Amino acid sequence: KRLVLIGPPGSGKGTQSPIIKDDYCLCHLATGDMLRGAVAAKTPLGIKAKEAMDKGELVSDDLVVGIIDEAMKKPSCEKGFILDGFPRTVVQAEKLDEMLGKQGTKIDKVLNFAVDDSILEERITGRWIHPSSGRSYHTKFAPPKVPGVDDVTGDPLIQRKDDTPEVLKSRLDAFHKQTEPVIDYYAKKGVLANLPAEKPPKEVTTEVQKVLSS
Ligand code: AP5
Ligand code: ZN
């Protein structure tokens, strides 16, 4: 399967991706995780991306299209992929169609994580992540077994620099202005599925499974 996950910051894309990935043997390509890795490693890409990310603005289309083009060539993506946080502009969506067109493939399904803005601040400010695996926790909704510690590795958890109420405002602004048109783009192509993503995490998983098995 070739899937795209779209939704505002904190809508649950990164929470559901590992489950879908295991169910269908897909690779999980999260542009946000890849960019944060590049920023931490201070690569040329990370240096270019950092300023926009810190402000909650989108990184340029060329940069993210480049990293996705490269990442999709990985052998683990042979059976298909989950794009988490990409495409986020109509230009990115068109470039993606172009890349897939060259391989004679296309996107099968786009999952739209529909959540009202009002509940996102609590989700974002309570999030703790394990940077190297991308696993995320929430102090109230998905607490780790030991506070501040990753369940699997025992590594310390951290909070994302952009997970503040102020930066969330500009991330949401970017979502409404630049990413919502991508939802219409896929609706017109007939591949869009809307998910009620305000439900508790396990119920969202059930909804995802329903959409993917239909
Ligand atoms: P990115 O990392 O993609 O951030 P985002 O889109 O803002 O999304 P989040 O990761 O915040 O949300 P999520 O939906 O994954 O939520 P999660 O499952 O963790 O991008 C970061 C930055 O990189 C961007 O601002 C931009 O600068 C740049 N960038 C990335 N891609 C780009 C692109 N294509 N083009 C240009 N720039 C790009 O859940 C959040 C919290 O809620 C967690 O604590 C979780 O435990 C909890 N939770 C999850 N589901 C539920 C539930 N159902 N009920 C209760 N709690 C829940
Ligand atoms: Zn995420």
PDB file of N, CA, C and O in Angstrom, residues 1 6 10 13 30 45-46 57-58 64 119 129 149 164 170 173 176 189 191 206:
ATOM      1  N   LYS A   1       0.830  -1.211   0.000  1.00  0.00           N
ATOM      2  CA  LYS A   1       0.000   0.000   0.000  1.00  0.00           C
ATOM      3  C   LYS A   1       0.859   1.254   0.000  1.00  0.00           C
ATOM      4  O   LYS A   1       1.913   1.285   0.606  1.00  0.00           O
ATOM      5  N   ILE A   6      -2.492  12.850   6.491  1.00  0.00           N
ATOM      6  CA  ILE A   6      -2.569  14.313   6.602  1.00  0.00           C
ATOM      7  C   ILE A   6      -3.337  14.664   7.870  1.00  0.00           C
ATOM      8  O   ILE A   6      -4.335  14.013   8.189  1.00  0.00           O
ATOM      9  N   GLY A  10      -0.250  17.239  16.104  1.00  0.00           N
ATOM     10  CA  GLY A  10      -0.849  16.598  17.269  1.00  0.00           C
ATOM     11  C   GLY A  10      -2.081  15.780  16.954  1.00  0.00           C
ATOM     12  O   GLY A  10      -2.759  15.282  17.852  1.00  0.00           O
ATOM     13  N   LYS A  13      -0.791  11.371  13.745  1.00  0.00           N
ATOM     14  CA  LYS A  13      -0.142  10.717  12.597  1.00  0.00           C
ATOM     15  C   LYS A  13       1.021   9.833  13.060  1.00  0.00           C
ATOM     16  O   LYS A  13       1.137   8.678  12.674  1.00  0.00           O
ATOM     17  N   ALA A  30       8.573   9.871   7.768  1.00  0.00           N
ATOM     18  CA  ALA A  30       8.048  11.068   8.421  1.00  0.00           C
ATOM     19  C   ALA A  30       9.033  12.204   8.168  1.00  0.00           C
ATOM     20  O   ALA A  30      10.150  12.189   8.699  1.00  0.00           O
ATOM     21  N   LEU A  45      21.490  19.987   5.199  1.00  0.00           N
ATOM     22  CA  LEU A  45      20.026  20.011   5.136  1.00  0.00           C
ATOM     23  C   LEU A  45      19.452  20.543   6.452  1.00  0.00           C
ATOM     24  O   LEU A  45      18.557  21.403   6.459  1.00  0.00           O
ATOM     25  N   GLY A  46      19.979  20.042   7.578  1.00  0.00           N
ATOM     26  CA  GLY A  46      19.491  20.463   8.889  1.00  0.00           C
ATOM     27  C   GLY A  46      19.713  21.948   9.127  1.00  0.00           C
ATOM     28  O   GLY A  46      18.838  22.639   9.671  1.00  0.00           O
ATOM     29  N   GLU A  57       7.147  27.235  10.741  1.00  0.00           N
ATOM     30  CA  GLU A  57       6.813  27.437   9.324  1.00  0.00           C
ATOM     31  C   GLU A  57       7.259  26.227   8.513  1.00  0.00           C
ATOM     32  O   GLU A  57       8.073  25.429   8.980  1.00  0.00           O
ATOM     33  N   LEU A  58       6.777  26.144   7.284  1.00  0.00           N
ATOM     34  CA  LEU A  58       7.168  25.006   6.450  1.00  0.00           C
ATOM     35  C   LEU A  58       8.560  25.232   5.859  1.00  0.00           C
ATOM     36  O   LEU A  58       8.937  26.350   5.507  1.00  0.00           O
ATOM     37  N   VAL A  64      12.204  19.230   1.018  1.00  0.00           N
ATOM     38  CA  VAL A  64      11.470  18.038   1.462  1.00  0.00           C
ATOM     39  C   VAL A  64      11.202  17.059   0.318  1.00  0.00           C
ATOM     40  O   VAL A  64      11.250  15.846   0.528  1.00  0.00           O
ATOM     41  N   ILE A 119      -8.445  21.091  20.672  1.00  0.00           N
ATOM     42  CA  ILE A 119      -7.904  20.034  21.549  1.00  0.00           C
ATOM     43  C   ILE A 119      -6.398  19.812  21.328  1.00  0.00           C
ATOM     44  O   ILE A 119      -5.772  19.010  22.020  1.00  0.00           O
ATOM     45  N   ILE A 129       8.883  12.637  23.458  1.00  0.00           N
ATOM     46  CA  ILE A 129       9.286  11.725  22.378  1.00  0.00           C
ATOM     47  C   ILE A 129      10.623  11.033  22.664  1.00  0.00           C
ATOM     48  O   ILE A 129      11.445  11.536  23.433  1.00  0.00           O
ATOM     49  N   VAL A 149      10.884   8.164  30.603  1.00  0.00           N
ATOM     50  CA  VAL A 149      11.772   7.102  30.103  1.00  0.00           C
ATOM     51  C   VAL A 149      11.063   6.297  29.008  1.00  0.00           C
ATOM     52  O   VAL A 149       9.892   5.946  29.140  1.00  0.00           O
ATOM     53  N   THR A 164       5.478  24.296  21.762  1.00  0.00           N
ATOM     54  CA  THR A 164       5.042  25.323  22.708  1.00  0.00           C
ATOM     55  C   THR A 164       3.743  25.917  22.167  1.00  0.00           C
ATOM     56  O   THR A 164       3.501  25.864  20.951  1.00  0.00           O
ATOM     57  N   SER A 170       1.625  29.069  14.889  1.00  0.00           N
ATOM     58  CA  SER A 170       2.062  29.232  13.493  1.00  0.00           C
ATOM     59  C   SER A 170       2.034  27.890  12.745  1.00  0.00           C
ATOM     60  O   SER A 170       1.784  27.865  11.538  1.00  0.00           O
ATOM     61  N   ASP A 173      -1.467  27.607  11.636  1.00  0.00           N
ATOM     62  CA  ASP A 173      -1.696  28.562  10.568  1.00  0.00           C
ATOM     63  C   ASP A 173      -1.189  27.990   9.237  1.00  0.00           C
ATOM     64  O   ASP A 173      -1.873  28.039   8.209  1.00  0.00           O
ATOM     65  N   HIS A 176      -3.608  25.266   8.032  1.00  0.00           N
ATOM     66  CA  HIS A 176      -4.852  25.729   7.406  1.00  0.00           C
ATOM     67  C   HIS A 176      -4.595  26.368   6.044  1.00  0.00           C
ATOM     68  O   HIS A 176      -5.330  26.116   5.089  1.00  0.00           O
ATOM     69  N   LYS A 189      -9.295  13.437  -6.415  1.00  0.00           N
ATOM     70  CA  LYS A 189      -8.776  12.213  -7.033  1.00  0.00           C
ATOM     71  C   LYS A 189      -9.496  10.968  -6.522  1.00  0.00           C
ATOM     72  O   LYS A 189      -9.218   9.849  -6.969  1.00  0.00           O
ATOM     73  N   VAL A 191      -9.356   9.519  -3.489  1.00  0.00           N
ATOM     74  CA  VAL A 191      -8.600   8.608  -2.620  1.00  0.00           C
ATOM     75  C   VAL A 191      -8.646   9.032  -1.149  1.00  0.00           C
ATOM     76  O   VAL A 191      -7.960   8.455  -0.305  1.00  0.00           O
ATOM     77  N   THR A 206      -8.696   1.443  15.275  1.00  0.00           N
ATOM     78  CA  THR A 206      -9.778   0.633  14.703  1.00  0.00           C
ATOM     79  C   THR A 206     -10.350   1.305  13.448  1.00  0.00           C
ATOM     80  O   THR A 206     -10.612   0.637  12.446  1.00  0.00           O
TER      81      THR A 206
END
